Coordinates of C-alpha atoms in Angstrom, one line a residue:
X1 CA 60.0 -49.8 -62.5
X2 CA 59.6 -46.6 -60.3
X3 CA 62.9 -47.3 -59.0
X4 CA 64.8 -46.8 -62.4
X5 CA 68.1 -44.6 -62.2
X6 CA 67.4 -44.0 -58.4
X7 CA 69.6 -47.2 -57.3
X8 CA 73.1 -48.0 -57.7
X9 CA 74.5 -49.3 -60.7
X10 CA 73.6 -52.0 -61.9
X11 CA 69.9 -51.6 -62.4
X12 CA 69.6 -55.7 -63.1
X13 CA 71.8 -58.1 -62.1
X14 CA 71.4 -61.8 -63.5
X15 CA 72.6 -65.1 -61.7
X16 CA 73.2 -67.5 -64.3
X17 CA 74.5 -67.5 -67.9
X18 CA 72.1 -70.7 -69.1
X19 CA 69.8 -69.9 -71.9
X20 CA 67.4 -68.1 -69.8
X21 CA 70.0 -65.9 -68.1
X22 CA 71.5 -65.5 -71.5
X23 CA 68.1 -64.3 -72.8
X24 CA 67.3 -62.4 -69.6
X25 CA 70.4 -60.3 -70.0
X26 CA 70.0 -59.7 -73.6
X27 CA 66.3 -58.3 -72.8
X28 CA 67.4 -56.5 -69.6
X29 CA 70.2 -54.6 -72.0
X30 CA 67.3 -53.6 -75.0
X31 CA 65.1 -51.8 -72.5
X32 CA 68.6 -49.5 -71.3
X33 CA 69.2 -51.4 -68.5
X34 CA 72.9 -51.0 -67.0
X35 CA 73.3 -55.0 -66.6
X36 CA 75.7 -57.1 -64.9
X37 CA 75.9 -60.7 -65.1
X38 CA 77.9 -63.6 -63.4
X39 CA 78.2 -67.5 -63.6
X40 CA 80.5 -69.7 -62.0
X41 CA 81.5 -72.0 -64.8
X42 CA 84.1 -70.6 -67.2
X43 CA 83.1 -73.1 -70.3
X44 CA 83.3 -72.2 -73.3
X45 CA 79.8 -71.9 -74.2
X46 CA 79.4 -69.5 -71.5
X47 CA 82.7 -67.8 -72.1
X48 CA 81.0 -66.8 -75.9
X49 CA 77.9 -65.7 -73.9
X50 CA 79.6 -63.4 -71.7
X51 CA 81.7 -62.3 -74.6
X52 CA 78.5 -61.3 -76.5
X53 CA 77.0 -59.7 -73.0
X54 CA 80.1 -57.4 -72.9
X55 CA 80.2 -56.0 -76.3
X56 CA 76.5 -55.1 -75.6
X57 CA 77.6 -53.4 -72.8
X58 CA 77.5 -55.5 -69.8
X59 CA 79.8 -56.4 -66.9
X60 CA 80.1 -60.2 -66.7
X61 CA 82.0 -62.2 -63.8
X62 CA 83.1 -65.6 -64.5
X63 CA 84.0 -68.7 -62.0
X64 CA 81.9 -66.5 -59.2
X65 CA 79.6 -64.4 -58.1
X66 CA 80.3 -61.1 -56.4
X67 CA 77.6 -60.7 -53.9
X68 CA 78.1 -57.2 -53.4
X69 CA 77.8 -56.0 -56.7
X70 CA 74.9 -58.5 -57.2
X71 CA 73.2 -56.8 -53.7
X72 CA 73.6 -53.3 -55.2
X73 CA 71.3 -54.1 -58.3
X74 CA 67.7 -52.5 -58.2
X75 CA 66.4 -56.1 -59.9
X76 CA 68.2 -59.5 -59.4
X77 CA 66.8 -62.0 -62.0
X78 CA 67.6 -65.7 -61.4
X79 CA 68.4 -68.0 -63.4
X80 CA 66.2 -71.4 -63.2
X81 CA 69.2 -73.6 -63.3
X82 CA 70.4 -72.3 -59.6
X83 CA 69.8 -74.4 -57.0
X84 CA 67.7 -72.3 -53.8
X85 CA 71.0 -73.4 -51.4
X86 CA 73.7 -72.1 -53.9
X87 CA 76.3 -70.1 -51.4
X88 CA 75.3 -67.0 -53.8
X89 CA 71.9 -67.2 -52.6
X90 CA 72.4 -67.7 -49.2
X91 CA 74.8 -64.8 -49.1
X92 CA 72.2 -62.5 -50.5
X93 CA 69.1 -63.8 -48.4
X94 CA 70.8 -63.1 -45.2
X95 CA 71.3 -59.5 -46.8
X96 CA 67.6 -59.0 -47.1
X97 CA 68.0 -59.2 -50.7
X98 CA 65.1 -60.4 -52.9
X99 CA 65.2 -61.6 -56.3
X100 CA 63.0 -62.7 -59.2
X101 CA 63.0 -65.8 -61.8
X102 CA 63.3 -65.0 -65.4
X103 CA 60.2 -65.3 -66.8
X104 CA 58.5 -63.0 -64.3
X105 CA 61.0 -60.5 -65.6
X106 CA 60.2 -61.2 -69.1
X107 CA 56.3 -60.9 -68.8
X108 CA 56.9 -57.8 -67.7
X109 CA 57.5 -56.9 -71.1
X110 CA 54.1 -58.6 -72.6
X111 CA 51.4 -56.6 -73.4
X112 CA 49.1 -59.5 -74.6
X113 CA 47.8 -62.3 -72.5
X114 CA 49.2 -65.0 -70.6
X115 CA 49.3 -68.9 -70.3
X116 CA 51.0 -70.4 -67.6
X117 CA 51.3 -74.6 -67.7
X118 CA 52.4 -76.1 -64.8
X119 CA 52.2 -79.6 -63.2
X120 CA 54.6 -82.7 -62.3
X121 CA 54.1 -84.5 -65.5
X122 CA 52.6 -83.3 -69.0
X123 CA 53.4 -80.0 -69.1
X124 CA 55.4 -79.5 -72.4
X125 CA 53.0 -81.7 -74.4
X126 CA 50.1 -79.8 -72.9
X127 CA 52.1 -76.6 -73.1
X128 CA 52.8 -77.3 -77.1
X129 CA 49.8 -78.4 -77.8
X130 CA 48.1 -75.5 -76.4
X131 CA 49.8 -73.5 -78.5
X132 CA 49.3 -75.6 -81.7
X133 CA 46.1 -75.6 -81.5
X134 CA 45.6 -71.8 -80.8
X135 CA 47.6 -71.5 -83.9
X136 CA 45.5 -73.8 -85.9
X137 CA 42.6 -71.2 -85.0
X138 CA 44.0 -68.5 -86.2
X139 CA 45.3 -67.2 -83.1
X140 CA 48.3 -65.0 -82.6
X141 CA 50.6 -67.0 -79.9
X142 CA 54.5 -67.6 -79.2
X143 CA 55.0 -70.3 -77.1
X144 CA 58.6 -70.3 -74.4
X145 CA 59.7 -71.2 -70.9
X146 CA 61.0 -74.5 -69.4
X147 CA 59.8 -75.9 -72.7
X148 CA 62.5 -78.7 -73.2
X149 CA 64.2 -80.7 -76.4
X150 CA 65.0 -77.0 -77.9
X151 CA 61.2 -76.7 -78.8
X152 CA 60.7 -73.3 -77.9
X153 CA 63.0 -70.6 -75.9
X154 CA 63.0 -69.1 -72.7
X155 CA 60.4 -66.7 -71.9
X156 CA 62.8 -63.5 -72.4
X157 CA 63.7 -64.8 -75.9
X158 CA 59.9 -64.1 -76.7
X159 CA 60.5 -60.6 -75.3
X160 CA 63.6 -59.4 -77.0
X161 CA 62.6 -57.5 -80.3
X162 CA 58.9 -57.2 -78.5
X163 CA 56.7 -60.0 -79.1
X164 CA 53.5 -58.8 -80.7
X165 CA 51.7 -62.2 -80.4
X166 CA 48.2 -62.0 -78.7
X167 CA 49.1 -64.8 -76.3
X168 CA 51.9 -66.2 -74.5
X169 CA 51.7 -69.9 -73.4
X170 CA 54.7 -70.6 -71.3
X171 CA 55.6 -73.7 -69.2
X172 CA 56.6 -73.1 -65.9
X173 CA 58.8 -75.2 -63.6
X174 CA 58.5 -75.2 -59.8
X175 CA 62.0 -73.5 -60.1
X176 CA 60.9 -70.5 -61.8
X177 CA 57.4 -70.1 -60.3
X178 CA 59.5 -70.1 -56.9
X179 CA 60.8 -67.0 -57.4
X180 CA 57.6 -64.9 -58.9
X181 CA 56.9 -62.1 -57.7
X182 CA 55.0 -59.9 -60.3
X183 CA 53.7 -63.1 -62.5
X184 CA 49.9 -63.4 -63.1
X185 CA 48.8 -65.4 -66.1
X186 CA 45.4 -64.8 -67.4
X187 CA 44.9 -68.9 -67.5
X188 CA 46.6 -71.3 -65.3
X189 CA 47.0 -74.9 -65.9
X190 CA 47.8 -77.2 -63.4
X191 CA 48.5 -80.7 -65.6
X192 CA 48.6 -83.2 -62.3
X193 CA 50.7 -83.5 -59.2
X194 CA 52.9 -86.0 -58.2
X195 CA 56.4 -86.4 -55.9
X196 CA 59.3 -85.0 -57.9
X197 CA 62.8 -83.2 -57.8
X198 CA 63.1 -84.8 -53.8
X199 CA 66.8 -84.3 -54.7
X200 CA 66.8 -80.4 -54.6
X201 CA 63.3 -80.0 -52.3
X202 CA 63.1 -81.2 -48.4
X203 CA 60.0 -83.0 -49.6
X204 CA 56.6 -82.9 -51.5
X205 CA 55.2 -80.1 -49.6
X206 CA 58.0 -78.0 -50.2
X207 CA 58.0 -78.9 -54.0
X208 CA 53.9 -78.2 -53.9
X209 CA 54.8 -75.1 -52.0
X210 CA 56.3 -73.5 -54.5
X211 CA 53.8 -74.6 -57.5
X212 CA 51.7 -73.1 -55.5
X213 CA 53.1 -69.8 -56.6
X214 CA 51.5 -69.8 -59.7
X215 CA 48.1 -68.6 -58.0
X216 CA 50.0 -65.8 -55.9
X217 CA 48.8 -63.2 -57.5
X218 CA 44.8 -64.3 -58.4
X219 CA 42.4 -61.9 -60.0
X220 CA 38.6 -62.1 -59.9
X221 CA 39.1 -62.5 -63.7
X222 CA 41.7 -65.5 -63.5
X223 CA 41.1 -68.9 -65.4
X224 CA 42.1 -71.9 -63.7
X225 CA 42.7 -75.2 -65.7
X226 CA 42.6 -78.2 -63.1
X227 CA 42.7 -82.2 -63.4
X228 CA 39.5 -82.8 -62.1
X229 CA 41.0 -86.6 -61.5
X230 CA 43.8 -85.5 -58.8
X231 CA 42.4 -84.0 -55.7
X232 CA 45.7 -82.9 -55.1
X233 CA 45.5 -80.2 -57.9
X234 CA 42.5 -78.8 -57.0
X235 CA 43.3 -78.6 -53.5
X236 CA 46.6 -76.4 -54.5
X237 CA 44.5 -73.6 -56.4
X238 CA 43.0 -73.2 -52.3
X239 CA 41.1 -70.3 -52.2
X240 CA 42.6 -68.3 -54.9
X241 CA 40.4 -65.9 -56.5
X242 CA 39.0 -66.6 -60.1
X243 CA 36.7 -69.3 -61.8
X244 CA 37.6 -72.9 -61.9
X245 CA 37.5 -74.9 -64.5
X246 CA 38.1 -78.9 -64.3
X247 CA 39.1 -81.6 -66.9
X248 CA 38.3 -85.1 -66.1
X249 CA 38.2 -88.7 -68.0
X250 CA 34.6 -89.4 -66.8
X251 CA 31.5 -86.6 -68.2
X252 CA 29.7 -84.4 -65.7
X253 CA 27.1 -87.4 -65.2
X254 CA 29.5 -89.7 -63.3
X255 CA 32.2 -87.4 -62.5
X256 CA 33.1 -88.6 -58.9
X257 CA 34.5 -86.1 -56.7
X258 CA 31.6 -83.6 -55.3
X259 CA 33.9 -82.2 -52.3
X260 CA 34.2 -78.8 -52.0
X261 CA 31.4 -77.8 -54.5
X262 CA 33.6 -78.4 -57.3
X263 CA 32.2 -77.6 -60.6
X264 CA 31.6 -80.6 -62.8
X265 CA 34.0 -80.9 -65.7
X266 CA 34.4 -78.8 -68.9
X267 CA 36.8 -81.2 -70.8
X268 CA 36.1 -84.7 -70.5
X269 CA 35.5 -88.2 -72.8
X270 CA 32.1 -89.2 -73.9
X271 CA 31.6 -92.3 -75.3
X272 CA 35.6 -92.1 -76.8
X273 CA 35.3 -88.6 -77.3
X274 CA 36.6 -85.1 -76.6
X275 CA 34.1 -83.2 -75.4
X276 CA 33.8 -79.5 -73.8
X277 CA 30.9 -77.7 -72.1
X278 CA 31.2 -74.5 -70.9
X279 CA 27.7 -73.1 -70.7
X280 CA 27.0 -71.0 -69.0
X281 CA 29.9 -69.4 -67.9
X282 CA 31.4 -69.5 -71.9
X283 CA 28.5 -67.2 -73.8
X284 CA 27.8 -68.5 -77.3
X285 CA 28.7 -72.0 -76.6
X286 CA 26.8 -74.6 -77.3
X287 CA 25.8 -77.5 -74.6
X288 CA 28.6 -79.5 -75.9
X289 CA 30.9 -79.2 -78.1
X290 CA 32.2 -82.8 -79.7
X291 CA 35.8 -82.1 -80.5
X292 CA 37.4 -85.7 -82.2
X293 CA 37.7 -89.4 -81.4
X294 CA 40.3 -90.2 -79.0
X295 CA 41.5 -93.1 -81.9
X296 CA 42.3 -89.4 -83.9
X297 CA 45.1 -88.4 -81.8
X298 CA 48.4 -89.1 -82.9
X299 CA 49.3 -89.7 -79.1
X300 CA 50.1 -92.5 -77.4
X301 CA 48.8 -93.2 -73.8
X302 CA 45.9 -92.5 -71.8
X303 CA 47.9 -89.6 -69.7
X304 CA 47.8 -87.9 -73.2
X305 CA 44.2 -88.0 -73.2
X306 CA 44.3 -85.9 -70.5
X307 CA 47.0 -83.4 -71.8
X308 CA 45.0 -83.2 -74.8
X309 CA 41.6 -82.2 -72.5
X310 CA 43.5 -79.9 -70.6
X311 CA 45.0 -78.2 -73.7
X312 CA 41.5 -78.0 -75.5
X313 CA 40.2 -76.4 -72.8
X314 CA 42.5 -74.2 -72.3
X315 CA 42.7 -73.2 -76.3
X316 CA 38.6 -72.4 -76.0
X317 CA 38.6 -70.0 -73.3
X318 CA 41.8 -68.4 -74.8
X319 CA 39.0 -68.1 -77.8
X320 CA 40.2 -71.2 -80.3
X321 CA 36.8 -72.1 -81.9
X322 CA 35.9 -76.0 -82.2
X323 CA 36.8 -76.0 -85.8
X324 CA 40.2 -75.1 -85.2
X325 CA 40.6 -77.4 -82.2
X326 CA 39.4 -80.2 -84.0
X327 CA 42.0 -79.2 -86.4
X328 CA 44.8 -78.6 -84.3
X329 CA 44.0 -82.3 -82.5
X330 CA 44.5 -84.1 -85.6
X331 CA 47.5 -82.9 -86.7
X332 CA 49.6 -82.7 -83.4
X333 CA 52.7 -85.0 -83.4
X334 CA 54.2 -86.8 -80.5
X335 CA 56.9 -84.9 -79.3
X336 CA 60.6 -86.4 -78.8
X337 CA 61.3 -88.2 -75.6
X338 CA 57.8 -88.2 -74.1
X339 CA 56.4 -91.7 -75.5
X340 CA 57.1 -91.5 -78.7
X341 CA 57.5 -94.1 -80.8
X342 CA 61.3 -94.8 -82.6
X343 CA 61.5 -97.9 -84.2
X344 CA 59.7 -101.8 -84.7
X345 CA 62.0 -104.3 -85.1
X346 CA 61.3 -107.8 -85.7
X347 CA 57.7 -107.0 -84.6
X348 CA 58.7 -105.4 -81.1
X349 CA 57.8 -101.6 -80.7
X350 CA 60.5 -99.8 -78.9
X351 CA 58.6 -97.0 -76.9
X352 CA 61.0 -93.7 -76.0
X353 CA 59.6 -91.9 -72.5
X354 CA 63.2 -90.8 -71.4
X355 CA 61.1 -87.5 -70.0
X356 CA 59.5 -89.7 -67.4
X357 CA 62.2 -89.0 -65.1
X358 CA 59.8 -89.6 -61.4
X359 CA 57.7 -92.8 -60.1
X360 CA 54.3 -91.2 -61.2
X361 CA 55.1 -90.4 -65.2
X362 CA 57.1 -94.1 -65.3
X363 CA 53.7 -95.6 -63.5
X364 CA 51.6 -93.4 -66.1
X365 CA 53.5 -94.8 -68.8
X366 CA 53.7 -98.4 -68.5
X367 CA 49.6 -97.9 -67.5
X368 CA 49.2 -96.4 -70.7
X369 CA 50.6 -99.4 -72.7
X370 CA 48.4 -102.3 -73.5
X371 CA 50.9 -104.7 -75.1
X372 CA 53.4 -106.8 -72.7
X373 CA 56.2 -104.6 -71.9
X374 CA 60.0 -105.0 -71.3
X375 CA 61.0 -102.0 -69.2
X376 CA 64.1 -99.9 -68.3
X377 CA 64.0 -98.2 -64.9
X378 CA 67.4 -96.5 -63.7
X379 CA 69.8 -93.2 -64.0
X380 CA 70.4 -90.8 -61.3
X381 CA 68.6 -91.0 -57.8
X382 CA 66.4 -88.1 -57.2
X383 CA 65.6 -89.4 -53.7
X384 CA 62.0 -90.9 -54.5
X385 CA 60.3 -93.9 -53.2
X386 CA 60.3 -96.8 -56.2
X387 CA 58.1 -99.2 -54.1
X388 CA 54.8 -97.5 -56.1
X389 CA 55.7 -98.9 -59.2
X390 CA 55.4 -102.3 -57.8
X391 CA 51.8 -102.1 -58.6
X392 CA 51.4 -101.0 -61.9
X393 CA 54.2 -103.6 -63.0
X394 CA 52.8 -106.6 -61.6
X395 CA 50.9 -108.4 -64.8
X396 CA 51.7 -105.6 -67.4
X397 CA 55.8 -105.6 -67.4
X398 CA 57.1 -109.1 -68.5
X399 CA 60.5 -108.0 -67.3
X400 CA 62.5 -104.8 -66.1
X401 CA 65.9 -103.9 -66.4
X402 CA 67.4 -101.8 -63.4
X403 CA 70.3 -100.1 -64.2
X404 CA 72.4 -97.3 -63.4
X405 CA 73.3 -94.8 -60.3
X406 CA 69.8 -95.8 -59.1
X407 CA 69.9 -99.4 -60.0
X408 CA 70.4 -101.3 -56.4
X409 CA 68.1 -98.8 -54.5
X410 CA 65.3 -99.8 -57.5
X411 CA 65.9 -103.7 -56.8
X412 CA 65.7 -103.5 -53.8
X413 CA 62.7 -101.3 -52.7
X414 CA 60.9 -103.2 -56.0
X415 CA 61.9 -106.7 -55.0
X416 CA 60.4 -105.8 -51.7
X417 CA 57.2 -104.5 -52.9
X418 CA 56.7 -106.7 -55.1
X419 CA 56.3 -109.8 -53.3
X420 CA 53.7 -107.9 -51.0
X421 CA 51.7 -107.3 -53.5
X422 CA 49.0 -109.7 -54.8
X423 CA 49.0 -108.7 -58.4
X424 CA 50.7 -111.7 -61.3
X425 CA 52.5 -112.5 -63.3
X426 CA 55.6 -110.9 -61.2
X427 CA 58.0 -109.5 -63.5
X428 CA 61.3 -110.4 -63.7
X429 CA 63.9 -108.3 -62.5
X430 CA 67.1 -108.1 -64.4
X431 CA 70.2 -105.3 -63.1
X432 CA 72.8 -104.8 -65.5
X433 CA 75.7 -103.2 -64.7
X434 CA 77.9 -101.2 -67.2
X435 CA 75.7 -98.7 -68.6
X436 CA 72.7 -97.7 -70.6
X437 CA 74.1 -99.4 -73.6
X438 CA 74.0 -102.9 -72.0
X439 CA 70.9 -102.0 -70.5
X440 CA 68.8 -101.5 -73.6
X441 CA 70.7 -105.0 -75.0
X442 CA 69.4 -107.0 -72.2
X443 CA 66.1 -105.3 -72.5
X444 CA 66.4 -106.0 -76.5
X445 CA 67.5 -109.9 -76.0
X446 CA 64.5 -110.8 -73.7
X447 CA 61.7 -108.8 -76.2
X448 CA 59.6 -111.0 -78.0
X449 CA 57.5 -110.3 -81.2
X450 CA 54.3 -108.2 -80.0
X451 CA 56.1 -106.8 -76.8
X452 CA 56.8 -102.7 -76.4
X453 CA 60.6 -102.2 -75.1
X454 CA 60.0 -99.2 -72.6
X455 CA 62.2 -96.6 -71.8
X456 CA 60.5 -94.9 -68.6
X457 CA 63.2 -95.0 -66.4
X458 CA 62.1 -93.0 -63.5
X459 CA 64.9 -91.2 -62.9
X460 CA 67.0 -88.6 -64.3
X461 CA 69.8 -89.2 -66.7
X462 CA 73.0 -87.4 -64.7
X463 CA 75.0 -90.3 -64.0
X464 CA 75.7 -91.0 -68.0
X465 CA 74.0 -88.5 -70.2
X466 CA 74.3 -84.7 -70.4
X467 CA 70.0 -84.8 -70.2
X468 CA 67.2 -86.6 -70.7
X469 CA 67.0 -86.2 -74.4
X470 CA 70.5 -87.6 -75.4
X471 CA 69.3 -90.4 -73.5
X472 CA 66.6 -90.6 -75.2
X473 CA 68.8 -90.0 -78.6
X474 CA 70.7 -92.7 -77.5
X475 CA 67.9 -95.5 -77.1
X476 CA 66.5 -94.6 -80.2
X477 CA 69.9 -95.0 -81.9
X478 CA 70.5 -98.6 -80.6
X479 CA 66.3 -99.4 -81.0
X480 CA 67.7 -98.7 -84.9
X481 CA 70.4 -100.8 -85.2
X482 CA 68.2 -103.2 -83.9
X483 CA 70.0 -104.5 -80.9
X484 CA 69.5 -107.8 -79.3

């Protein structure tokens, strides 16, 4: 940066001792960085961190934030994990002060190429897979970012040391792309878009706002990876510069949406199978390329269909060849939390989604399903409309347990809805109170043989669990013991 040793000390200051700030840090102290760091909790875990951070060299406050220091820094990095109202940041916005997020601070320090995954729902499985399969070509690739159930590490961890992999493929949150600045992957992927996180945005245009980001800095030479199925993705890429490409359920043929002179898809399902075309614009490809039977994928669901096009896609212009696509496809496992399969007890097949924490990936879920379901909605509130699900429960959910922080809101707003709408059987609704545990009971004493016990709950896990995945620990535990 040109304005190394010209500012006061500290060159980098980093708000936040989570992983990433942890890593960011770390990174910020290889390149010679003076570094100061500061967190308001004083737990132990980050009490060790700033320990570690201090015999490296750094300056770490504890149980605040000193927003001069902070000010003075020629680079603030931010942690994804602070919220955009956090009295730290307010104090330094109406300084003039900018800051960054911690990956674009850690791409800085990439000299291959970049994948950037972003979207409501699907973006770890797309993100991972992407990555797999690149690997299963022979590809060079290290895969980081708000990658969750300790699958991969923040996007600095892939820095420190100096990454030599060809390609990056990091998944990126609306929290970190809202603070880019310098970020600019070579391919974008936008998985879908849906409302999400209305507990820490004003509302969806806001939290599109800042997904948004990920186009900010556009290159005639930028790849974009769109759902060709949700307008709404396509319409966020505007008028970015770079080429366009689309994945979509239907082929080119009878691929719906013209608007806009879209081009027709490159990923898509012919007669049950992946497919990709990307002549002319792809030299050396053939028409189409078949890639494997959707029955080959180890995936439940048909939202997973998509991930998998998307990921394909993305894997063959990052220069994966078909063989080792088709290779990559095959042997990709469900990952934890995102409906995965734990147990089958007594012929029922409990089904753990604990990652579909908004409306639109518990609606995608239960869609995806074609056995009669038992379903658990509830958790923390994050200030979404339930009345939506109404629709895609009505003669697929045999019965759905509300429970939780969220639980009244949900019967209400679905007992509502649901006796609008036209579609039967109508579910019954059941609210438990007294936690997840009694929760999944109820759900396990009204499953019969043949029915999926569901876990999409719609809503984060805050008001009993420390995150989504030791909820999703938690159901798979009890699905084992074989409760009810």
């Amino acid at each position: 940066r040109g304005d190394r040793g010209q500012t006061p000390s500290p060159a980098v200051s980093i708000i936040g001792l989570g992983a990433s700030g942890y890593a960011a840090a770390r990174l910020a102290l290889e390149q010679g960085e003076t570094v100061h760091a500061s967190d308001t909790s004083t737990d132990a875990r980050t009490a060790a961190r700033a320990r570690d951070l201090e015999a490296m060299g750094a300056r770490v406050d504890l149980g605040h934030h000193d927003a001069d220091r902070i000010a003075a820094a020629g680079l603030v990095v931010v942690s994804p994990g602070i919220p955009p109202d956090a009295p730290v940041l307010r104090e330094l916005r109406s300084r003039g002060v900018r800051w960054v997020s911690e990956p674009d601070f850690a791409v800085r320090f990439h000299s291959g190429s970049l994948i950037a995954v972003t979207g409501t729902n699907g973006k770890t499985t797309t993100s991972t897979l992407t990555a797999h399969l690149l690997e299963a070509a022979g590809i060079s690739v290290a895969l980081g970012g708000n990658v969750g159930a300790n699958l991969a590490p923040p996007a600095s961890e892939l820095a420190l040391g100096g990454s030599d992999s060809d390609w990056w493929v990091l998944e990126m949150s609306s929290f970190q792309l809202a603070d880019v600045s310098e970020f600019s992957p070579d391919i974008g992927v936008v998985t879908n878009l849906a409302p999400d996180h209305l507990d820490r945005y004003p509302d969806t245009a806001a939290y599109f706002g800042d997904k948004a980001r990920l186009f900010l800095n556009a290159r005639s030479s930028s790849r974009w990876v769109l759902n060709g199925d949700d307008p709404a993705t396509i319409e966020l890429a505007g008028d970015a510069a770079g080429t366009r490409y689309l994945f979509a359920e239907s082929p080119p043929e009878s691929f719906g949406s013209k608007e806009g002179n879209l081009p027709e898809p490159s990923a898509y399902l012919r007669e049950g199978v992946l497919t990709l075309r990307l002549e002319p614009r792809l030299r050396g490809a053939p028409a189409e390329e078949s890639l494997v039977a959707r029955g080959d994928l180890r995936l439940l669901g048909d939202h997973n269909v998509q991930n998998a096009l998307a990921a394909s896609l993305t894997a063959r212009l990052a220069g994966a060849g078909p063989d080792g696509i088709r290779a990559g496809l095959r042997s990709f496992q469900p990952l934890p939390h995102r409906l995965a399969p734990v147990a089958e007890v007594g012929g029922v097949l409990w089904v753990d989604d604990s990652k579909a924490t908004n409306v639109a990936a518990a609606r995608s879920a239960v869609a995806s399903l074609d056995r009669p379901l038992v379903l658990l909605l509830g958790g923390r509130d994050k200030g979404e409309d339930f009345r939506p699900l109404a629709e895609t429960l009505g003669g697929r959910v045999r019965a759905a347990i509300v429970y939780g922080e969220a639980g009244p809101r949900i019967e209400r707003e679905l007992a509502q809805a649901l006796t609008e709408t036209v579609a039967t059987p109508i579910p019954v609704l059941v609210t438990v109170d007294g936690g997840f545990d009694r929760a999944v009971l109820a759900a396990g004493s009204l499953a019969r043989a043949g029915d999926i016990v569901l876990l999409a709950p719609a809503c984060s896990s805050y008001d009993e669990f420390e995150d989504y995945e030791a909820r999703g620990r938690r159901f798979a535990q009890l699905a084992r013991e074989g409760v009810g």
